[in-house]
Amino acid sequence: MSAFWKIAVIGSGPAGFYAAGELFRQQSWSIKVDMFDRLPTPFGLVRGGVAPDHQKIKSVTKIYSRIAENENFRFFGNVEFGSDILRSDVLEFYDAVIYAVGSPSDRSLGIPGEELPGSHSATEFVAWYNGHPDFRGHKFDLSVKDVFVIGMGNVALDVARILAKTPEELSKTDIADYALETLFESQIEDIWLVGRRGPLQAAFTPVEAREFLELDSADVILEGGPLKLDAESQRILETDASKDTKKNIEILKQISEKNSSNKKKRVHFMFLASPLEILGNGGVEKIRMVRNQLVKRDDGSLRPQATGELMEENAGLIFRSIGYHGNPLADVPFDQNSGTIPNECGQIIDEDQDKSLRTREYVAGWIKRGPTGVIGTNKQDAVETVHRMLETFLQEKIEPRQQPDSSGIESLLKERNVDYVSFEDWKLLDEYETDSGQSQERPRVKVTSIDKMLEIIRDKKN
Ligand code: NAP
């Protein structure tokens, strides 16, 4: 029998699972995959990022679970790369590694007052309401009337929608229990979505925008009245605009034509405005913004330019939602600017003078290309990486290294007292969560503390 190639995948989100799936699809290669995640739970942003009222999107985990059923797959949850296992360990025990760790941080606005209590990143809020163990202790004061969400991407829309929905609507989802309790106490009435460019340049997608036409408890308003576009945006709309952009404009038109029905809450779409400063004495009280106009760059893109027109509005809470950002991994090259690991088609480019390619280290997903696209985008992305890796093995005449058995990494983790979680263990926790959800007609009740997760797994095993 030919020797197995042993591949480590760091991160168990969509990119990691699509990479594992593609590795197993290779008929002429014998491959074993060990996947590591720093949380005991798999699936990355599908569990910790996708909004709780978007359950259908989460059904993609069924595909990932099928990949995990492969006899050559092992999951090691609750294992942190950089402390529990190091790059040197991975290179010792595996023929190659794929880093698929995503982009867990956020980008900041860089304006005064951003650090005031009440000013948060949307990524923290999303992780909090999704029950991510690192964020369960965060506090969000929803006893305020006005909330500003800066950014016009899908994350901004998720945050606005969760704040706009009634807790009753969310109570049948897998939102974290503590978040639901906090939302029951919410006094929020006005949610402002602020985009620095115009409607044509909005980063959200039509399916997500359309949900705002159907909110039970919130009116939706396009600030500034009927939809207006500058001449260049109008020209683009009539010529080169994508299908999605055209649909977005259609939806925004419908929003602008909607009559108010005096619902308890309002969601305001505000385009062509940038925050300049967050004001407050010991906490967020106001936001100062400037009205923008669009100017055409040499490359043809339309960028925001501040006019002199200033606006100051009351704000009790501010979420910046202007994109995720990757974090560096120990001993792995990193481009701080883009928040990604430098790579060529998924193969890591070294930081040495020649910018040579590392033959045994690869990347997939957001840490490879930046935080763009939907879940499915990661499939093509991971496929490219896997093929690049296998082609490199062939071109460089790399042979699988002889390892008598696969228990080496387990012994190492045990030696280091790492309480790792297998996929079978996760299935016990999954069962516990879904069983707990059943009586409440919810898909699951999430366990949000790592200690509690490990305790449940231990109890179920005994
Ligand atoms: P995003 O789509 O990149 O949107 C970021 C938004 O922030 C843009 O409107 C951008 O405006 C704005 N922005 C950036 N820098 C800014 C600044 N300095 N001041 C003001 N505004 C600024 O990012 P995201 O919303 O975090 O989403 C990340 C990815 O996840 C996206 O691909 C998204 O589609 C995906 N996602 C999908 C779903 C779903 O499918 N339901 C849900 C959530 C997230 P400019 O365009 O002017 O730069």
Coordinates of C-alpha atoms and ligand atoms in Angstrom, one line a residue:
M1 CA 0.0 0.0 0.0
S2 CA 1.3 3.5 -0.8
A3 CA 2.2 5.7 2.1
F4 CA -0.3 8.2 3.2
W5 CA 0.3 12.0 2.9
K6 CA -0.5 13.6 6.2
I7 CA -2.0 17.1 5.9
A8 CA -2.7 19.4 8.8
V9 CA -5.5 21.9 8.4
I10 CA -5.5 24.7 10.9
G11 CA -9.0 26.1 11.3
S12 CA -12.4 24.3 11.0
G13 CA -14.4 26.9 9.2
P14 CA -15.7 26.6 5.6
A15 CA -12.3 27.0 4.0
G16 CA -10.7 24.3 6.2
F17 CA -13.5 21.8 5.5
Y18 CA -13.6 22.6 1.7
A19 CA -9.8 22.0 1.7
A20 CA -10.3 18.6 3.5
G21 CA -13.1 17.7 1.1
E22 CA -11.0 18.4 -1.9
L23 CA -8.0 16.5 -0.5
F24 CA -10.3 13.4 -0.1
R25 CA -11.6 13.8 -3.6
Q26 CA -8.2 13.0 -5.1
Q27 CA -8.5 9.4 -6.3
S28 CA -4.8 9.0 -7.1
W29 CA -3.5 10.2 -3.7
S30 CA -3.8 8.5 -0.3
I31 CA -4.4 11.4 2.1
K32 CA -5.0 11.7 5.8
V33 CA -6.3 15.0 7.2
D34 CA -6.0 16.2 10.8
M35 CA -7.9 19.4 11.4
F36 CA -7.2 21.6 14.4
D37 CA -9.4 24.4 15.9
R38 CA -8.8 26.5 19.0
L39 CA -12.5 26.0 20.0
P40 CA -14.0 22.7 21.0
T41 CA -16.7 23.4 18.4
P42 CA -16.1 23.1 14.6
F43 CA -17.4 25.2 11.7
G44 CA -15.9 28.6 12.4
L45 CA -18.0 31.5 11.2
V46 CA -20.9 29.2 10.3
R47 CA -21.4 28.8 14.0
G48 CA -20.0 32.0 15.3
G49 CA -20.7 34.5 12.5
V50 CA -23.8 33.6 10.4
A51 CA -26.8 35.3 11.9
P52 CA -29.1 33.2 14.1
D53 CA -32.1 34.1 11.9
H54 CA -30.3 32.7 8.9
Q55 CA -30.6 29.0 9.9
K56 CA -30.8 27.8 6.3
I57 CA -27.3 29.0 5.6
K58 CA -26.1 27.0 8.6
S59 CA -27.3 23.7 7.0
V60 CA -24.0 23.7 5.1
T61 CA -22.5 22.1 8.2
K62 CA -24.2 18.9 7.0
I63 CA -21.7 18.8 4.1
Y64 CA -18.8 19.5 6.5
S65 CA -20.0 16.7 8.9
R66 CA -20.0 14.3 6.0
I67 CA -16.4 15.2 5.2
A68 CA -15.6 14.6 8.9
E69 CA -17.0 11.1 8.6
N70 CA -14.1 10.1 6.3
E71 CA -12.0 7.4 8.0
N72 CA -8.9 9.4 7.2
F73 CA -10.1 12.5 9.0
R74 CA -9.5 13.5 12.6
F75 CA -10.6 16.7 14.4
F76 CA -8.6 18.1 17.2
G77 CA -10.7 20.8 18.9
N78 CA -9.7 23.0 21.8
V79 CA -6.1 23.1 20.4
E80 CA -4.6 26.5 19.8
F81 CA -2.0 26.9 17.1
G82 CA 0.8 29.0 18.4
S83 CA 0.6 27.7 22.0
D84 CA -0.8 24.1 22.2
I85 CA 0.8 23.2 18.9
L86 CA 3.5 25.2 17.1
R87 CA 4.5 25.5 13.5
S88 CA 7.6 23.3 14.2
D89 CA 5.3 20.5 15.6
V90 CA 3.1 20.7 12.5
L91 CA 6.1 20.5 10.2
E92 CA 7.4 17.6 12.2
F93 CA 4.3 15.5 12.1
Y94 CA 2.8 16.4 8.7
D95 CA 3.9 16.5 5.1
A96 CA 2.1 19.8 4.7
V97 CA -0.1 22.3 6.4
I98 CA -3.0 24.5 5.3
Y99 CA -3.7 27.5 7.4
A100 CA -7.4 28.3 7.2
V101 CA -7.8 30.5 10.2
G102 CA -10.0 33.2 8.8
S103 CA -9.9 36.9 9.8
P104 CA -11.0 37.1 13.4
S105 CA -10.3 40.8 14.1
D106 CA -11.9 44.0 12.8
R107 CA -10.7 47.1 11.1
S108 CA -10.9 50.3 13.1
L109 CA -12.1 53.7 11.8
G110 CA -9.2 55.7 13.3
I111 CA -11.4 58.6 14.5
P112 CA -11.4 60.3 17.9
G113 CA -13.8 58.8 20.4
E114 CA -13.7 55.4 18.9
E115 CA -12.4 53.9 22.2
L116 CA -15.3 55.4 24.3
P117 CA -17.6 52.9 26.1
G118 CA -20.6 52.2 23.8
S119 CA -18.4 52.2 20.7
H120 CA -17.9 48.6 19.5
S121 CA -16.9 46.6 16.6
A122 CA -19.7 44.7 14.8
T123 CA -17.5 41.6 14.8
E124 CA -17.6 41.6 18.7
F125 CA -21.4 42.1 18.7
V126 CA -21.9 39.3 16.1
A127 CA -19.6 36.9 18.0
W128 CA -21.5 37.8 21.3
Y129 CA -25.0 37.2 20.0
N130 CA -23.7 34.0 18.4
G131 CA -22.4 32.7 21.7
H132 CA -18.7 32.7 20.9
P133 CA -16.9 31.7 24.2
D134 CA -14.4 34.6 23.9
F135 CA -17.2 37.2 23.7
R136 CA -19.9 35.8 26.1
G137 CA -18.7 38.2 28.9
H138 CA -19.0 41.3 26.8
K139 CA -21.7 43.9 27.7
F140 CA -23.7 45.9 25.2
D141 CA -26.0 48.6 26.6
L142 CA -29.2 48.4 24.6
S143 CA -31.0 50.8 26.9
V144 CA -30.3 53.6 24.4
K145 CA -32.6 55.0 21.7
D146 CA -30.2 55.6 18.7
V147 CA -27.7 53.2 17.3
F148 CA -25.3 53.9 14.5
V149 CA -23.8 51.1 12.4
I150 CA -21.0 52.3 10.2
G151 CA -20.6 50.4 7.0
M152 CA -22.9 49.1 4.3
G153 CA -21.9 45.4 4.0
N154 CA -23.8 42.3 5.0
V155 CA -22.4 42.3 8.5
A156 CA -23.8 45.8 9.0
L157 CA -27.1 44.6 7.8
D158 CA -27.0 41.6 10.1
V159 CA -26.4 43.8 13.1
A160 CA -29.1 46.2 12.1
R161 CA -31.6 43.4 11.5
I162 CA -30.9 41.7 14.8
L163 CA -31.4 45.0 16.6
A164 CA -34.6 45.7 14.6
K165 CA -36.3 42.3 15.1
T166 CA -38.4 41.6 18.2
P167 CA -36.9 39.2 20.7
E168 CA -40.0 37.0 20.1
E169 CA -38.9 36.7 16.5
L170 CA -35.4 35.7 17.6
S171 CA -36.5 33.4 20.4
K172 CA -36.9 30.4 18.0
T173 CA -33.3 30.7 16.7
D174 CA -30.0 29.6 18.2
I175 CA -29.1 33.0 19.4
A176 CA -27.2 32.9 22.7
D177 CA -29.6 32.9 25.7
Y178 CA -27.8 35.9 27.3
A179 CA -28.1 37.9 24.1
L180 CA -31.8 37.1 23.9
E181 CA -32.3 38.3 27.5
T182 CA -30.5 41.5 26.7
L183 CA -32.5 42.1 23.6
F184 CA -35.7 41.7 25.6
E185 CA -34.7 44.7 27.6
S186 CA -33.7 46.7 24.5
Q187 CA -34.9 50.3 24.3
I188 CA -33.5 50.9 20.8
E189 CA -35.8 52.8 18.5
D190 CA -33.7 54.1 15.6
I191 CA -31.0 52.2 13.9
W192 CA -28.9 54.1 11.4
L193 CA -26.8 52.4 8.7
V194 CA -24.2 54.7 7.5
G195 CA -22.4 54.2 4.1
R196 CA -19.5 56.4 3.0
R197 CA -20.4 56.0 -0.6
G198 CA -23.7 56.0 -2.6
P199 CA -26.4 53.3 -3.0
L200 CA -24.7 51.9 -6.1
Q201 CA -21.6 51.2 -4.2
A202 CA -23.3 49.4 -1.2
A203 CA -21.4 46.2 -0.4
F204 CA -24.5 44.3 0.8
T205 CA -26.3 41.7 -1.4
P206 CA -29.9 41.8 -2.5
V207 CA -31.2 38.8 -0.5
E208 CA -30.0 40.4 2.7
A209 CA -31.3 43.9 1.7
R210 CA -34.7 42.5 0.8
E211 CA -35.3 41.3 4.3
F212 CA -35.6 44.9 5.4
L213 CA -38.8 45.2 3.3
E214 CA -40.4 42.6 5.5
L215 CA -39.5 43.6 9.0
D216 CA -42.5 43.1 11.3
S217 CA -41.5 45.6 13.9
A218 CA -39.5 48.3 12.1
D219 CA -40.2 50.8 9.4
V220 CA -37.3 51.2 7.0
I221 CA -36.4 54.6 5.6
L222 CA -34.1 55.8 2.9
E223 CA -32.6 59.1 4.3
G224 CA -32.9 62.0 2.0
G225 CA -36.1 61.0 0.3
P226 CA -36.4 59.4 -3.1
L227 CA -33.4 57.5 -4.4
K228 CA -31.0 59.9 -6.2
L229 CA -27.8 58.9 -7.9
D230 CA -24.9 61.1 -9.1
A231 CA -24.5 61.2 -12.9
E232 CA -21.6 58.7 -13.0
S233 CA -23.4 56.2 -10.8
Q234 CA -26.5 56.6 -13.0
R235 CA -24.3 55.9 -16.1
I236 CA -22.8 52.8 -14.5
L237 CA -26.3 51.6 -13.4
E238 CA -27.4 51.8 -17.1
T239 CA -24.3 50.2 -18.5
D240 CA -21.8 48.1 -16.5
A241 CA -23.6 47.5 -13.2
S242 CA -23.8 43.9 -12.0
K243 CA -27.1 42.1 -11.5
D244 CA -26.8 42.3 -7.8
T245 CA -26.2 46.0 -7.9
K246 CA -29.2 46.6 -10.1
K247 CA -31.3 44.5 -7.6
N248 CA -29.9 46.5 -4.7
I249 CA -31.0 49.7 -6.4
E250 CA -34.5 48.3 -7.0
I251 CA -34.8 47.4 -3.4
L252 CA -33.6 50.8 -2.2
K253 CA -36.2 52.4 -4.5
Q254 CA -38.9 50.3 -2.9
I255 CA -37.6 51.3 0.5
S256 CA -37.7 55.0 -0.4
E257 CA -41.3 54.6 -1.7
K258 CA -42.5 52.8 1.5
N259 CA -44.8 54.7 3.7
S260 CA -44.1 54.8 7.4
S261 CA -46.5 52.6 9.4
N262 CA -45.6 54.0 12.8
K263 CA -43.8 50.8 13.9
K264 CA -41.9 50.9 17.2
K265 CA -38.5 50.9 15.5
R266 CA -37.0 52.5 12.4
V267 CA -34.0 51.4 10.3
H268 CA -32.5 54.4 8.4
F269 CA -30.3 53.8 5.3
M270 CA -28.0 56.8 5.2
F271 CA -25.6 57.0 2.2
L272 CA -22.7 59.4 1.4
A273 CA -21.8 60.1 5.0
S274 CA -18.6 59.4 7.0
P275 CA -18.1 59.6 10.8
L276 CA -15.5 62.1 11.9
E277 CA -15.7 61.9 15.6
I278 CA -17.5 60.1 18.4
L279 CA -18.4 62.4 21.2
G280 CA -19.3 61.8 24.9
N281 CA -18.3 62.2 28.4
G282 CA -17.4 58.8 29.7
G283 CA -19.5 57.1 27.0
V284 CA -20.9 57.5 23.5
E285 CA -23.4 60.4 23.3
K286 CA -23.1 61.9 19.8
I287 CA -21.6 61.2 16.4
R288 CA -20.2 63.9 14.2
M289 CA -20.3 63.1 10.5
V290 CA -19.6 64.8 7.2
R291 CA -21.6 64.6 4.0
N292 CA -19.6 63.1 1.1
Q293 CA -19.7 63.4 -2.6
L294 CA -18.3 60.9 -5.0
V295 CA -15.2 61.6 -7.2
K296 CA -13.9 59.5 -10.0
R297 CA -10.4 58.2 -9.7
D298 CA -8.0 57.5 -12.6
D299 CA -8.9 53.8 -12.3
G300 CA -12.5 54.6 -12.9
S301 CA -13.7 53.9 -9.3
L302 CA -15.9 56.3 -7.4
R303 CA -14.4 57.2 -4.0
P304 CA -15.9 59.4 -1.2
Q305 CA -14.7 62.9 -0.7
A306 CA -15.8 65.0 2.2
T307 CA -17.8 68.1 1.5
G308 CA -17.9 70.8 4.1
E309 CA -21.4 69.8 5.3
L310 CA -21.3 68.5 8.9
M311 CA -23.9 66.6 10.8
E312 CA -24.1 65.9 14.5
E313 CA -26.6 63.3 15.8
N314 CA -27.5 61.7 19.1
A315 CA -26.0 58.2 19.4
G316 CA -26.1 55.9 22.4
L317 CA -24.3 53.0 20.7
I318 CA -22.0 52.7 17.7
F319 CA -20.9 49.6 15.8
R320 CA -18.2 49.9 13.3
S321 CA -18.7 47.4 10.6
I322 CA -16.1 48.2 8.0
G323 CA -14.6 44.7 7.5
Y324 CA -12.8 41.9 9.2
H325 CA -9.0 41.7 9.5
G326 CA -6.6 38.7 9.8
N327 CA -4.2 38.1 12.7
P328 CA -0.6 37.0 12.3
L329 CA 0.3 33.4 13.2
A330 CA 3.6 32.7 15.0
D331 CA 6.4 32.0 12.5
V332 CA 4.2 32.5 9.4
P333 CA 4.7 35.5 7.1
F334 CA 2.0 38.1 7.3
D335 CA 1.0 41.3 5.4
Q336 CA -0.3 43.7 8.1
N337 CA -1.8 46.0 5.5
S338 CA -4.2 43.4 3.9
G339 CA -4.4 41.2 7.0
T340 CA -3.5 38.2 4.9
I341 CA -0.7 35.6 4.6
P342 CA 1.2 36.4 1.4
N343 CA 0.7 33.6 -1.1
E344 CA 0.6 32.6 -4.7
C345 CA -2.5 30.5 -5.5
G346 CA -2.5 29.4 -1.8
Q347 CA 1.2 28.6 -1.6
I348 CA 2.9 30.7 1.1
I349 CA 5.5 33.2 -0.1
D350 CA 8.4 33.5 2.3
E351 CA 9.7 36.7 3.7
D352 CA 13.3 36.0 2.6
Q353 CA 15.0 38.2 0.0
D354 CA 14.0 36.0 -2.9
K355 CA 10.4 35.8 -1.8
S356 CA 10.6 32.0 -2.3
L357 CA 7.6 29.7 -2.1
R358 CA 7.3 27.5 1.0
T359 CA 6.8 24.0 -0.3
R360 CA 4.9 22.6 2.7
E361 CA 2.8 25.5 3.9
Y362 CA -0.4 26.7 2.3
V363 CA -3.4 29.0 3.0
A364 CA -7.1 28.9 2.2
G365 CA -10.1 31.2 2.9
W366 CA -10.1 34.7 4.3
I367 CA -6.5 34.6 5.6
K368 CA -5.5 33.8 2.0
R369 CA -7.6 36.3 0.0
G370 CA -9.0 38.7 2.6
P371 CA -12.6 38.9 4.1
T372 CA -14.7 38.8 1.0
G373 CA -17.3 36.6 -0.6
V374 CA -19.9 34.3 0.8
I375 CA -19.5 30.8 2.4
G376 CA -19.5 29.1 -1.0
T377 CA -16.6 31.3 -2.3
N378 CA -14.3 29.4 0.0
K379 CA -14.9 26.2 -2.0
Q380 CA -13.2 27.4 -5.2
D381 CA -10.6 29.1 -3.0
A382 CA -9.7 25.9 -1.2
V383 CA -9.7 23.8 -4.4
E384 CA -7.1 26.1 -5.9
T385 CA -4.9 25.7 -2.8
V386 CA -5.2 21.9 -2.7
H387 CA -4.3 21.6 -6.4
R388 CA -1.4 24.0 -6.0
M389 CA -0.1 21.9 -3.1
L390 CA -0.4 18.6 -4.9
E391 CA 1.2 20.0 -8.1
T392 CA 4.1 21.3 -5.9
F393 CA 4.6 17.9 -4.4
L394 CA 4.9 16.4 -7.9
Q395 CA 7.1 19.2 -9.3
E396 CA 9.5 19.3 -6.4
K397 CA 9.5 15.5 -6.2
I398 CA 8.5 15.6 -2.6
E399 CA 7.7 12.1 -1.1
P400 CA 5.4 11.5 1.9
R401 CA 7.5 11.2 5.0
Q402 CA 7.5 7.8 6.7
Q403 CA 5.6 7.9 10.0
P404 CA 4.8 4.6 11.6
D405 CA 1.5 5.6 13.0
S406 CA -0.7 8.7 13.6
S407 CA -0.5 8.7 17.3
G408 CA 2.5 11.1 17.6
I409 CA 0.4 14.2 17.6
E410 CA -1.9 12.8 20.2
S411 CA 1.0 11.8 22.5
L412 CA 2.4 15.4 22.1
L413 CA -1.0 17.0 23.0
K414 CA -1.4 14.6 26.0
E415 CA 2.2 15.4 27.1
R416 CA 1.2 19.1 27.0
N417 CA -2.0 18.5 28.9
V418 CA -4.2 19.7 26.1
D419 CA -7.7 18.6 26.6
Y420 CA -8.5 18.1 23.0
V421 CA -11.9 17.3 21.5
S422 CA -12.5 14.8 18.7
F423 CA -15.3 15.0 16.1
E424 CA -17.1 12.2 18.0
D425 CA -16.8 14.3 21.2
W426 CA -18.3 17.3 19.3
K427 CA -21.2 15.2 18.2
L428 CA -22.0 14.5 21.8
L429 CA -22.0 18.3 22.5
D430 CA -24.0 18.8 19.3
E431 CA -26.6 16.3 20.5
Y432 CA -26.8 18.0 23.9
E433 CA -27.4 21.4 22.3
T434 CA -30.0 20.2 19.9
D435 CA -31.8 18.2 22.6
S436 CA -31.8 21.3 24.8
G437 CA -33.3 23.2 21.9
Q438 CA -36.1 20.8 21.2
S439 CA -38.4 21.6 24.1
Q440 CA -38.1 25.3 23.2
E441 CA -38.7 24.7 19.4
R442 CA -35.2 26.0 18.7
P443 CA -32.6 24.4 16.5
R444 CA -30.2 24.3 19.5
V445 CA -29.4 26.0 22.7
K446 CA -25.7 26.9 22.4
V447 CA -23.3 26.2 25.2
T448 CA -21.0 29.2 25.3
S449 CA -18.4 28.3 28.0
I450 CA -15.5 26.1 27.0
D451 CA -15.4 24.6 30.5
K452 CA -19.0 23.7 30.3
M453 CA -18.6 22.2 26.8
L454 CA -15.8 20.0 28.1
E455 CA -17.8 19.0 31.2
I456 CA -20.8 18.0 29.0
I457 CA -18.6 15.9 26.7
R458 CA -17.0 14.2 29.7
D459 CA -20.3 13.5 31.3
K460 CA -21.8 12.1 28.1
K461 CA -18.8 9.8 27.6
N462 CA -19.0 8.3 31.1
Ligands
NAP1 P1 -17.7 44.3 3.5 O1 -18.7 43.6 2.6 O2 -16.3 44.5 2.9 O3 -18.3 45.8 3.8 C1 -17.6 46.7 4.4 C2 -18.3 48.1 4.4 O4 -17.5 49.0 5.2 C3 -18.4 48.7 3.0 O5 -19.6 49.3 2.9 C4 -17.2 49.7 3.0 O6 -17.4 50.8 2.2 C5 -17.3 50.2 4.4 N1 -16.1 50.8 4.9 C6 -14.8 50.3 4.8 N2 -13.9 51.2 5.3 C7 -14.6 52.2 5.8 C8 -14.3 53.4 6.4 N3 -13.0 53.7 6.7 N4 -15.3 54.3 6.7 C9 -16.6 54.0 6.4 N5 -17.0 52.9 5.8 C10 -16.0 52.0 5.5 O7 -17.5 43.7 4.9 P2 -18.5 42.9 5.9 O8 -19.8 43.5 5.9 O9 -17.7 42.8 7.2 O10 -18.6 41.4 5.3 C11 -17.5 40.6 5.1 C12 -17.8 39.5 4.1 O11 -18.7 38.6 4.7 C13 -18.5 40.0 2.8 O12 -18.0 39.3 1.7 C14 -19.9 39.7 3.1 O13 -20.7 39.6 1.9 C15 -19.8 38.4 3.9 N6 -21.0 38.2 4.7 C16 -22.1 37.6 4.0 C17 -23.3 37.4 4.7 C18 -24.4 36.7 4.0 O14 -24.2 36.2 3.0 N7 -25.6 36.8 4.6 C19 -23.4 37.9 6.0 C20 -22.3 38.5 6.6 C21 -21.1 38.7 5.9 P3 -16.7 51.0 0.8 O15 -17.4 50.1 -0.2 O16 -16.8 52.4 0.5 O17 -15.2 50.5 1.0

